[in-house]
Amino acid sequence: MSGNKEEVDPRINGIKTKIRVVPDFPKKGIMFQDITTVLLDPKAFKDTIDLFVERYRDKNISVVAEARGFLFGPPIALAIGAKFVPLRKPKKLPGETIFEEYELEYGNDRLEMHVGAVEAGDRALVVDDLIATGGTLCAAINLLERVGAEVVECACVIELPELKGRQKLKGKPLCMLVEYR
Amino acid sequence: MATEDGQDPRIPKIASSIRVIPDFPKPGIMFHDITTLLLDTEAFKDTIDLFVERYKGKGISVVAGVEARGFIFGPPIALAIGAKFVPMRKPKKLPGKVISEEYSLEYGTDKIEMHVGAVEPGERAIIIDDLIATGGTLSAAVRLLERVGVKIVECACVIELPECKGREKLGETPLFILISSA
C-alpha cells in the first residue's frame, strides 16, 4: 500500500482502473474522483475492503468511523469486529451530538457524532473514500480524541497528495491505496 | 417492537439494539435510530447475515441502496452475495450523468437519482433501506430501476412502520423486513 513502491499489491491496479474521474464536478477545475464505479465491480470493491481488513484485523481496533459516505467503513468494521460510527452533517443524527467544524475543499461545514457512541480508550480507525485537504479527517480525529479514543490510523482509498492532507492529520499515519496527481 | 418472522433467534437482539428517539426530526415522530445497532457488533453482523442468507445464490446482480442509511447495509450485503452496489442519491450528489425519479413528500416533492449505466436491462436487483415508512423513497427507487429494465426481486428493510402503509405503495414488489414497529 502507501509508500512501499517495491511491493505494490497486485489488486491495487485493478481498483485504480475502476475509479472514474469526472472533470468539473461539483464545479469547474475540480477533477472529481468517482468511486461509485468501483462499487459496480464486485471484485474491485471486495479487493478494496480486503486490503484494509488485512491491515487492521489484528490491530485491536474497536471503532471504525467514517464521515458522510459510509460505503467503506461498515464492511471493514464488520470484518474486523469493530463498532461502526457514522460522522454526519448537522441535524442528521437524532440523538445528542458533539460537533467539530472544518473546511472543505469547496466550502465550510460541521461534522457531528453521537454522544456515547465512542468511549474513552476505544482504538479507532478513521475511513474516508478520499483525502484531499485533510479537513474532514482532521475534524474526525478531533471528535474521536475529544471523547478519549485513540486514533490509530486514517485509511483512504484515494489520496490527492498535492493538497497535502497528510499534514493535517495531527501526526496520525495515513494508509491509502491509490494516488491521483 | 414486534418481530417479523419471529422464529429467527437473532431478531430480538437486533430489535432491542435499535434506539427510538421521540420527536425527531419533528414533534410526533418516533425516530428509529439504527446507529445503536451499528455499535453492537453481533447485532450488526446478524442483521447483514439475515439478508445475505435470504439473497445469496438467487441470481441477484444488483444491490441498490437508498441514501444515506441504505449505504450502511447495502454494501456489506452486496459484497457477501457477489453483487454490485448501486447508490441511489438525492439530487446533485452523483457526479456523472444521472436519471431521476420524483416522489411525493408530505409537502412538495423530492427526487432520487442513479448513474446512467450503473445497471443493465435484465439484471435482478434488491433495494435496501434501513426503514420503510410511507414507502415514498422506496417506491421511487423501484420505478427508477424498472424504467431501465431491471427486475426488482424484493425490497428489504430492517424496520417497517406498518401504520404508514408503505407496503401498499410498493404494489407488486415484495417487501422483506426484520422488525415491525407499530
PDB file of N, CA and C in Angstrom, chain B residues 80-145:
ATOM      1  N   ALA B  80     -21.137  -9.691   0.135  1.00  0.00           N
ATOM      2  CA  ALA B  80     -21.296 -11.093   0.535  1.00  0.00           C
ATOM      3  C   ALA B  80     -21.984 -11.937  -0.529  1.00  0.00           C
ATOM      4  N   ILE B  81     -22.850 -11.332  -1.352  1.00  0.00           N
ATOM      5  CA  ILE B  81     -23.541 -12.120  -2.372  1.00  0.00           C
ATOM      6  C   ILE B  81     -22.923 -11.940  -3.760  1.00  0.00           C
ATOM      7  N   GLY B  82     -21.843 -11.168  -3.844  1.00  0.00           N
ATOM      8  CA  GLY B  82     -21.142 -11.009  -5.119  1.00  0.00           C
ATOM      9  C   GLY B  82     -21.863 -10.121  -6.111  1.00  0.00           C
ATOM     10  N   ALA B  83     -22.669  -9.190  -5.611  1.00  0.00           N
ATOM     11  CA  ALA B  83     -23.409  -8.276  -6.493  1.00  0.00           C
ATOM     12  C   ALA B  83     -22.736  -6.913  -6.496  1.00  0.00           C
ATOM     13  N   LYS B  84     -23.087  -6.092  -7.481  1.00  0.00           N
ATOM     14  CA  LYS B  84     -22.616  -4.721  -7.447  1.00  0.00           C
ATOM     15  C   LYS B  84     -23.495  -3.918  -6.504  1.00  0.00           C
ATOM     16  N   PHE B  85     -22.910  -2.839  -5.965  1.00  0.00           N
ATOM     17  CA  PHE B  85     -23.695  -1.928  -5.140  1.00  0.00           C
ATOM     18  C   PHE B  85     -23.943  -0.650  -5.916  1.00  0.00           C
ATOM     19  N   VAL B  86     -25.209  -0.233  -5.961  1.00  0.00           N
ATOM     20  CA  VAL B  86     -25.594   0.968  -6.699  1.00  0.00           C
ATOM     21  C   VAL B  86     -26.214   1.966  -5.726  1.00  0.00           C
ATOM     22  N   PRO B  87     -25.545   3.090  -5.483  1.00  0.00           N
ATOM     23  CA  PRO B  87     -26.134   4.079  -4.588  1.00  0.00           C
ATOM     24  C   PRO B  87     -27.218   4.878  -5.299  1.00  0.00           C
ATOM     25  N   MET B  88     -28.327   5.102  -4.585  1.00  0.00           N
ATOM     26  CA  MET B  88     -29.397   5.936  -5.124  1.00  0.00           C
ATOM     27  C   MET B  88     -29.443   7.178  -4.239  1.00  0.00           C
ATOM     28  N   ARG B  89     -29.282   8.342  -4.863  1.00  0.00           N
ATOM     29  CA  ARG B  89     -28.951   9.529  -4.091  1.00  0.00           C
ATOM     30  C   ARG B  89     -29.894  10.704  -4.313  1.00  0.00           C
ATOM     31  N   LYS B  90     -29.846  11.635  -3.394  1.00  0.00           N
ATOM     32  CA  LYS B  90     -30.544  12.909  -3.550  1.00  0.00           C
ATOM     33  C   LYS B  90     -29.906  13.652  -4.739  1.00  0.00           C
ATOM     34  N   PRO B  91     -30.641  14.640  -5.269  1.00  0.00           N
ATOM     35  CA  PRO B  91     -30.122  15.326  -6.466  1.00  0.00           C
ATOM     36  C   PRO B  91     -28.771  15.997  -6.255  1.00  0.00           C
ATOM     37  N   LYS B  92     -28.005  16.018  -7.323  1.00  0.00           N
ATOM     38  CA  LYS B  92     -26.728  16.754  -7.426  1.00  0.00           C
ATOM     39  C   LYS B  92     -25.582  16.163  -6.626  1.00  0.00           C
ATOM     40  N   LYS B  93     -25.745  14.971  -6.115  1.00  0.00           N
ATOM     41  CA  LYS B  93     -24.641  14.339  -5.406  1.00  0.00           C
ATOM     42  C   LYS B  93     -23.785  13.484  -6.316  1.00  0.00           C
ATOM     43  N   LEU B  94     -24.436  12.792  -7.254  1.00  0.00           N
ATOM     44  CA  LEU B  94     -23.710  11.897  -8.149  1.00  0.00           C
ATOM     45  C   LEU B  94     -23.049  12.716  -9.244  1.00  0.00           C
ATOM     46  N   PRO B  95     -21.763  12.444  -9.505  1.00  0.00           N
ATOM     47  CA  PRO B  95     -21.016  13.307 -10.416  1.00  0.00           C
ATOM     48  C   PRO B  95     -21.252  13.067 -11.894  1.00  0.00           C
ATOM     49  N   GLY B  96     -21.657  11.849 -12.253  1.00  0.00           N
ATOM     50  CA  GLY B  96     -21.803  11.542 -13.677  1.00  0.00           C
ATOM     51  C   GLY B  96     -23.214  11.808 -14.157  1.00  0.00           C
ATOM     52  N   LYS B  97     -23.477  11.328 -15.373  1.00  0.00           N
ATOM     53  CA  LYS B  97     -24.809  11.502 -15.944  1.00  0.00           C
ATOM     54  C   LYS B  97     -25.799  10.638 -15.163  1.00  0.00           C
ATOM     55  N   VAL B  98     -26.964  11.218 -14.847  1.00  0.00           N
ATOM     56  CA  VAL B  98     -27.933  10.524 -13.994  1.00  0.00           C
ATOM     57  C   VAL B  98     -29.307  10.445 -14.635  1.00  0.00           C
ATOM     58  N   ILE B  99     -30.100   9.487 -14.139  1.00  0.00           N
ATOM     59  CA  ILE B  99     -31.543   9.534 -14.385  1.00  0.00           C
ATOM     60  C   ILE B  99     -32.203   9.693 -13.024  1.00  0.00           C
ATOM     61  N   SER B 100     -33.364  10.375 -13.022  1.00  0.00           N
ATOM     62  CA  SER B 100     -34.001  10.644 -11.740  1.00  0.00           C
ATOM     63  C   SER B 100     -35.471  10.286 -11.749  1.00  0.00           C
ATOM     64  N   GLU B 101     -35.982  10.133 -10.541  1.00  0.00           N
ATOM     65  CA  GLU B 101     -37.398   9.821 -10.345  1.00  0.00           C
ATOM     66  C   GLU B 101     -37.906  10.685  -9.216  1.00  0.00           C
ATOM     67  N   GLU B 102     -39.051  11.293  -9.468  1.00  0.00           N
ATOM     68  CA  GLU B 102     -39.638  12.178  -8.469  1.00  0.00           C
ATOM     69  C   GLU B 102     -40.562  11.390  -7.556  1.00  0.00           C
ATOM     70  N   TYR B 103     -40.691  11.862  -6.320  1.00  0.00           N
ATOM     71  CA  TYR B 103     -41.680  11.244  -5.442  1.00  0.00           C
ATOM     72  C   TYR B 103     -42.249  12.309  -4.530  1.00  0.00           C
ATOM     73  N   SER B 104     -43.425  11.987  -3.942  1.00  0.00           N
ATOM     74  CA  SER B 104     -44.125  12.982  -3.122  1.00  0.00           C
ATOM     75  C   SER B 104     -43.643  12.962  -1.693  1.00  0.00           C
ATOM     76  N   LEU B 105     -43.558  14.147  -1.123  1.00  0.00           N
ATOM     77  CA  LEU B 105     -43.335  14.291   0.315  1.00  0.00           C
ATOM     78  C   LEU B 105     -44.654  14.751   0.916  1.00  0.00           C
ATOM     79  N   GLU B 106     -44.658  14.883   2.233  1.00  0.00           N
ATOM     80  CA  GLU B 106     -45.847  15.438   2.893  1.00  0.00           C
ATOM     81  C   GLU B 106     -46.172  16.800   2.280  1.00  0.00           C
ATOM     82  N   TYR B 107     -45.135  17.605   2.115  1.00  0.00           N
ATOM     83  CA  TYR B 107     -45.304  18.906   1.455  1.00  0.00           C
ATOM     84  C   TYR B 107     -44.295  18.989   0.326  1.00  0.00           C
ATOM     85  N   GLY B 108     -44.773  18.904  -0.906  1.00  0.00           N
ATOM     86  CA  GLY B 108     -43.878  19.039  -2.045  1.00  0.00           C
ATOM     87  C   GLY B 108     -43.364  17.712  -2.552  1.00  0.00           C
ATOM     88  N   THR B 109     -42.284  17.783  -3.309  1.00  0.00           N
ATOM     89  CA  THR B 109     -41.711  16.577  -3.900  1.00  0.00           C
ATOM     90  C   THR B 109     -40.207  16.565  -3.704  1.00  0.00           C
ATOM     91  N   ASP B 110     -39.627  15.390  -3.924  1.00  0.00           N
ATOM     92  CA  ASP B 110     -38.172  15.248  -3.920  1.00  0.00           C
ATOM     93  C   ASP B 110     -37.827  14.295  -5.058  1.00  0.00           C
ATOM     94  N   LYS B 111     -36.520  14.094  -5.258  1.00  0.00           N
ATOM     95  CA  LYS B 111     -36.092  13.211  -6.339  1.00  0.00           C
ATOM     96  C   LYS B 111     -35.025  12.275  -5.827  1.00  0.00           C
ATOM     97  N   ILE B 112     -34.981  11.064  -6.395  1.00  0.00           N
ATOM     98  CA  ILE B 112     -33.761  10.275  -6.222  1.00  0.00           C
ATOM     99  C   ILE B 112     -33.125  10.046  -7.578  1.00  0.00           C
ATOM    100  N   GLU B 113     -31.809   9.846  -7.562  1.00  0.00           N
ATOM    101  CA  GLU B 113     -31.050   9.732  -8.795  1.00  0.00           C
ATOM    102  C   GLU B 113     -30.146   8.518  -8.775  1.00  0.00           C
ATOM    103  N   MET B 114     -29.827   8.060  -9.983  1.00  0.00           N
ATOM    104  CA  MET B 114     -28.928   6.926 -10.150  1.00  0.00           C
ATOM    105  C   MET B 114     -28.066   7.226 -11.367  1.00  0.00           C
ATOM    106  N   HIS B 115     -26.832   6.737 -11.352  1.00  0.00           N
ATOM    107  CA  HIS B 115     -25.961   6.938 -12.510  1.00  0.00           C
ATOM    108  C   HIS B 115     -26.474   6.163 -13.718  1.00  0.00           C
ATOM    109  N   VAL B 116     -26.482   6.811 -14.868  1.00  0.00           N
ATOM    110  CA  VAL B 116     -26.726   6.119 -16.134  1.00  0.00           C
ATOM    111  C   VAL B 116     -25.639   5.064 -16.307  1.00  0.00           C
ATOM    112  N   GLY B 117     -26.043   3.880 -16.716  1.00  0.00           N
ATOM    113  CA  GLY B 117     -25.068   2.820 -16.959  1.00  0.00           C
ATOM    114  C   GLY B 117     -24.685   1.991 -15.754  1.00  0.00           C
ATOM    115  N   ALA B 118     -25.189   2.352 -14.592  1.00  0.00           N
ATOM    116  CA  ALA B 118     -24.850   1.559 -13.403  1.00  0.00           C
ATOM    117  C   ALA B 118     -25.451   0.168 -13.490  1.00  0.00           C
ATOM    118  N   VAL B 119     -26.646   0.102 -14.058  1.00  0.00           N
ATOM    119  CA  VAL B 119     -27.332  -1.184 -14.184  1.00  0.00           C
ATOM    120  C   VAL B 119     -27.694  -1.430 -15.642  1.00  0.00           C
ATOM    121  N   GLU B 120     -27.948  -2.695 -15.961  1.00  0.00           N
ATOM    122  CA  GLU B 120     -28.317  -3.053 -17.341  1.00  0.00           C
ATOM    123  C   GLU B 120     -29.669  -3.742 -17.357  1.00  0.00           C
ATOM    124  N   PRO B 121     -30.365  -3.616 -18.480  1.00  0.00           N
ATOM    125  CA  PRO B 121     -31.668  -4.294 -18.572  1.00  0.00           C
ATOM    126  C   PRO B 121     -31.506  -5.778 -18.312  1.00  0.00           C
ATOM    127  N   GLY B 122     -32.464  -6.348 -17.604  1.00  0.00           N
ATOM    128  CA  GLY B 122     -32.421  -7.773 -17.333  1.00  0.00           C
ATOM    129  C   GLY B 122     -31.742  -8.139 -16.034  1.00  0.00           C
ATOM    130  N   GLU B 123     -31.056  -7.205 -15.416  1.00  0.00           N
ATOM    131  CA  GLU B 123     -30.421  -7.528 -14.134  1.00  0.00           C
ATOM    132  C   GLU B 123     -31.497  -7.720 -13.064  1.00  0.00           C
ATOM    133  N   ARG B 124     -31.153  -8.531 -12.077  1.00  0.00           N
ATOM    134  CA  ARG B 124     -32.056  -8.787 -10.949  1.00  0.00           C
ATOM    135  C   ARG B 124     -31.528  -8.047  -9.728  1.00  0.00           C
ATOM    136  N   ALA B 125     -32.421  -7.278  -9.086  1.00  0.00           N
ATOM    137  CA  ALA B 125     -31.971  -6.372  -8.035  1.00  0.00           C
ATOM    138  C   ALA B 125     -32.770  -6.507  -6.744  1.00  0.00           C
ATOM    139  N   ILE B 126     -32.110  -6.185  -5.634  1.00  0.00           N
ATOM    140  CA  ILE B 126     -32.837  -5.893  -4.404  1.00  0.00           C
ATOM    141  C   ILE B 126     -32.525  -4.453  -4.031  1.00  0.00           C
ATOM    142  N   ILE B 127     -33.460  -3.817  -3.340  1.00  0.00           N
ATOM    143  CA  ILE B 127     -33.289  -2.429  -2.902  1.00  0.00           C
ATOM    144  C   ILE B 127     -33.296  -2.425  -1.381  1.00  0.00           C
ATOM    145  N   ILE B 128     -32.294  -1.788  -0.796  1.00  0.00           N
ATOM    146  CA  ILE B 128     -32.135  -1.799   0.659  1.00  0.00           C
ATOM    147  C   ILE B 128     -32.313  -0.404   1.225  1.00  0.00           C
ATOM    148  N   ASP B 129     -33.011  -0.325   2.368  1.00  0.00           N
ATOM    149  CA  ASP B 129     -33.012   0.890   3.168  1.00  0.00           C
ATOM    150  C   ASP B 129     -33.124   0.451   4.619  1.00  0.00           C
ATOM    151  N   ASP B 130     -32.801   1.357   5.553  1.00  0.00           N
ATOM    152  CA  ASP B 130     -32.869   0.932   6.955  1.00  0.00           C
ATOM    153  C   ASP B 130     -34.323   0.762   7.389  1.00  0.00           C
ATOM    154  N   LEU B 131     -35.213   1.612   6.846  1.00  0.00           N
ATOM    155  CA  LEU B 131     -36.584   1.642   7.319  1.00  0.00           C
ATOM    156  C   LEU B 131     -37.546   1.999   6.195  1.00  0.00           C
ATOM    157  N   ILE B 132     -38.733   1.387   6.209  1.00  0.00           N
ATOM    158  CA  ILE B 132     -39.795   1.814   5.299  1.00  0.00           C
ATOM    159  C   ILE B 132     -40.928   2.414   6.127  1.00  0.00           C
ATOM    160  N   ALA B 133     -41.291   3.661   5.796  1.00  0.00           N
ATOM    161  CA  ALA B 133     -42.423   4.308   6.444  1.00  0.00           C
ATOM    162  C   ALA B 133     -43.546   4.434   5.411  1.00  0.00           C
ATOM    163  N   THR B 134     -43.658   5.589   4.768  1.00  0.00           N
ATOM    164  CA  THR B 134     -44.708   5.762   3.760  1.00  0.00           C
ATOM    165  C   THR B 134     -44.389   5.036   2.457  1.00  0.00           C
ATOM    166  N   GLY B 135     -43.135   4.668   2.265  1.00  0.00           N
ATOM    167  CA  GLY B 135     -42.766   3.974   1.038  1.00  0.00           C
ATOM    168  C   GLY B 135     -42.473   4.893  -0.124  1.00  0.00           C
ATOM    169  N   GLY B 136     -42.458   6.193   0.116  1.00  0.00           N
ATOM    170  CA  GLY B 136     -42.238   7.151  -0.973  1.00  0.00           C
ATOM    171  C   GLY B 136     -40.894   6.956  -1.653  1.00  0.00           C
ATOM    172  N   THR B 137     -39.831   6.918  -0.829  1.00  0.00           N
ATOM    173  CA  THR B 137     -38.488   6.782  -1.386  1.00  0.00           C
ATOM    174  C   THR B 137     -38.300   5.425  -2.043  1.00  0.00           C
ATOM    175  N   LEU B 138     -38.723   4.377  -1.375  1.00  0.00           N
ATOM    176  CA  LEU B 138     -38.534   3.033  -1.922  1.00  0.00           C
ATOM    177  C   LEU B 138     -39.308   2.839  -3.209  1.00  0.00           C
ATOM    178  N   SER B 139     -40.541   3.329  -3.254  1.00  0.00           N
ATOM    179  CA  SER B 139     -41.313   3.132  -4.489  1.00  0.00           C
ATOM    180  C   SER B 139     -40.703   3.932  -5.641  1.00  0.00           C
ATOM    181  N   ALA B 140     -40.114   5.079  -5.324  1.00  0.00           N
ATOM    182  CA  ALA B 140     -39.413   5.833  -6.367  1.00  0.00           C
ATOM    183  C   ALA B 140     -38.196   5.059  -6.855  1.00  0.00           C
ATOM    184  N   ALA B 141     -37.493   4.412  -5.935  1.00  0.00           N
ATOM    185  CA  ALA B 141     -36.335   3.604  -6.310  1.00  0.00           C
ATOM    186  C   ALA B 141     -36.759   2.438  -7.203  1.00  0.00           C
ATOM    187  N   VAL B 142     -37.895   1.825  -6.863  1.00  0.00           N
ATOM    188  CA  VAL B 142     -38.420   0.724  -7.691  1.00  0.00           C
ATOM    189  C   VAL B 142     -38.708   1.224  -9.108  1.00  0.00           C
ATOM    190  N   ARG B 143     -39.408   2.340  -9.192  1.00  0.00           N
ATOM    191  CA  ARG B 143     -39.782   2.875 -10.510  1.00  0.00           C
ATOM    192  C   ARG B 143     -38.531   3.202 -11.324  1.00  0.00           C
ATOM    193  N   LEU B 144     -37.551   3.784 -10.667  1.00  0.00           N
ATOM    194  CA  LEU B 144     -36.328   4.192 -11.362  1.00  0.00           C
ATOM    195  C   LEU B 144     -35.623   2.983 -11.966  1.00  0.00           C
ATOM    196  N   LEU B 145     -35.484   1.930 -11.183  1.00  0.00           N
ATOM    197  CA  LEU B 145     -34.800   0.733 -11.686  1.00  0.00           C
ATOM    198  C   LEU B 145     -35.639   0.035 -12.755  1.00  0.00           C
TER     199      LEU B 145
END
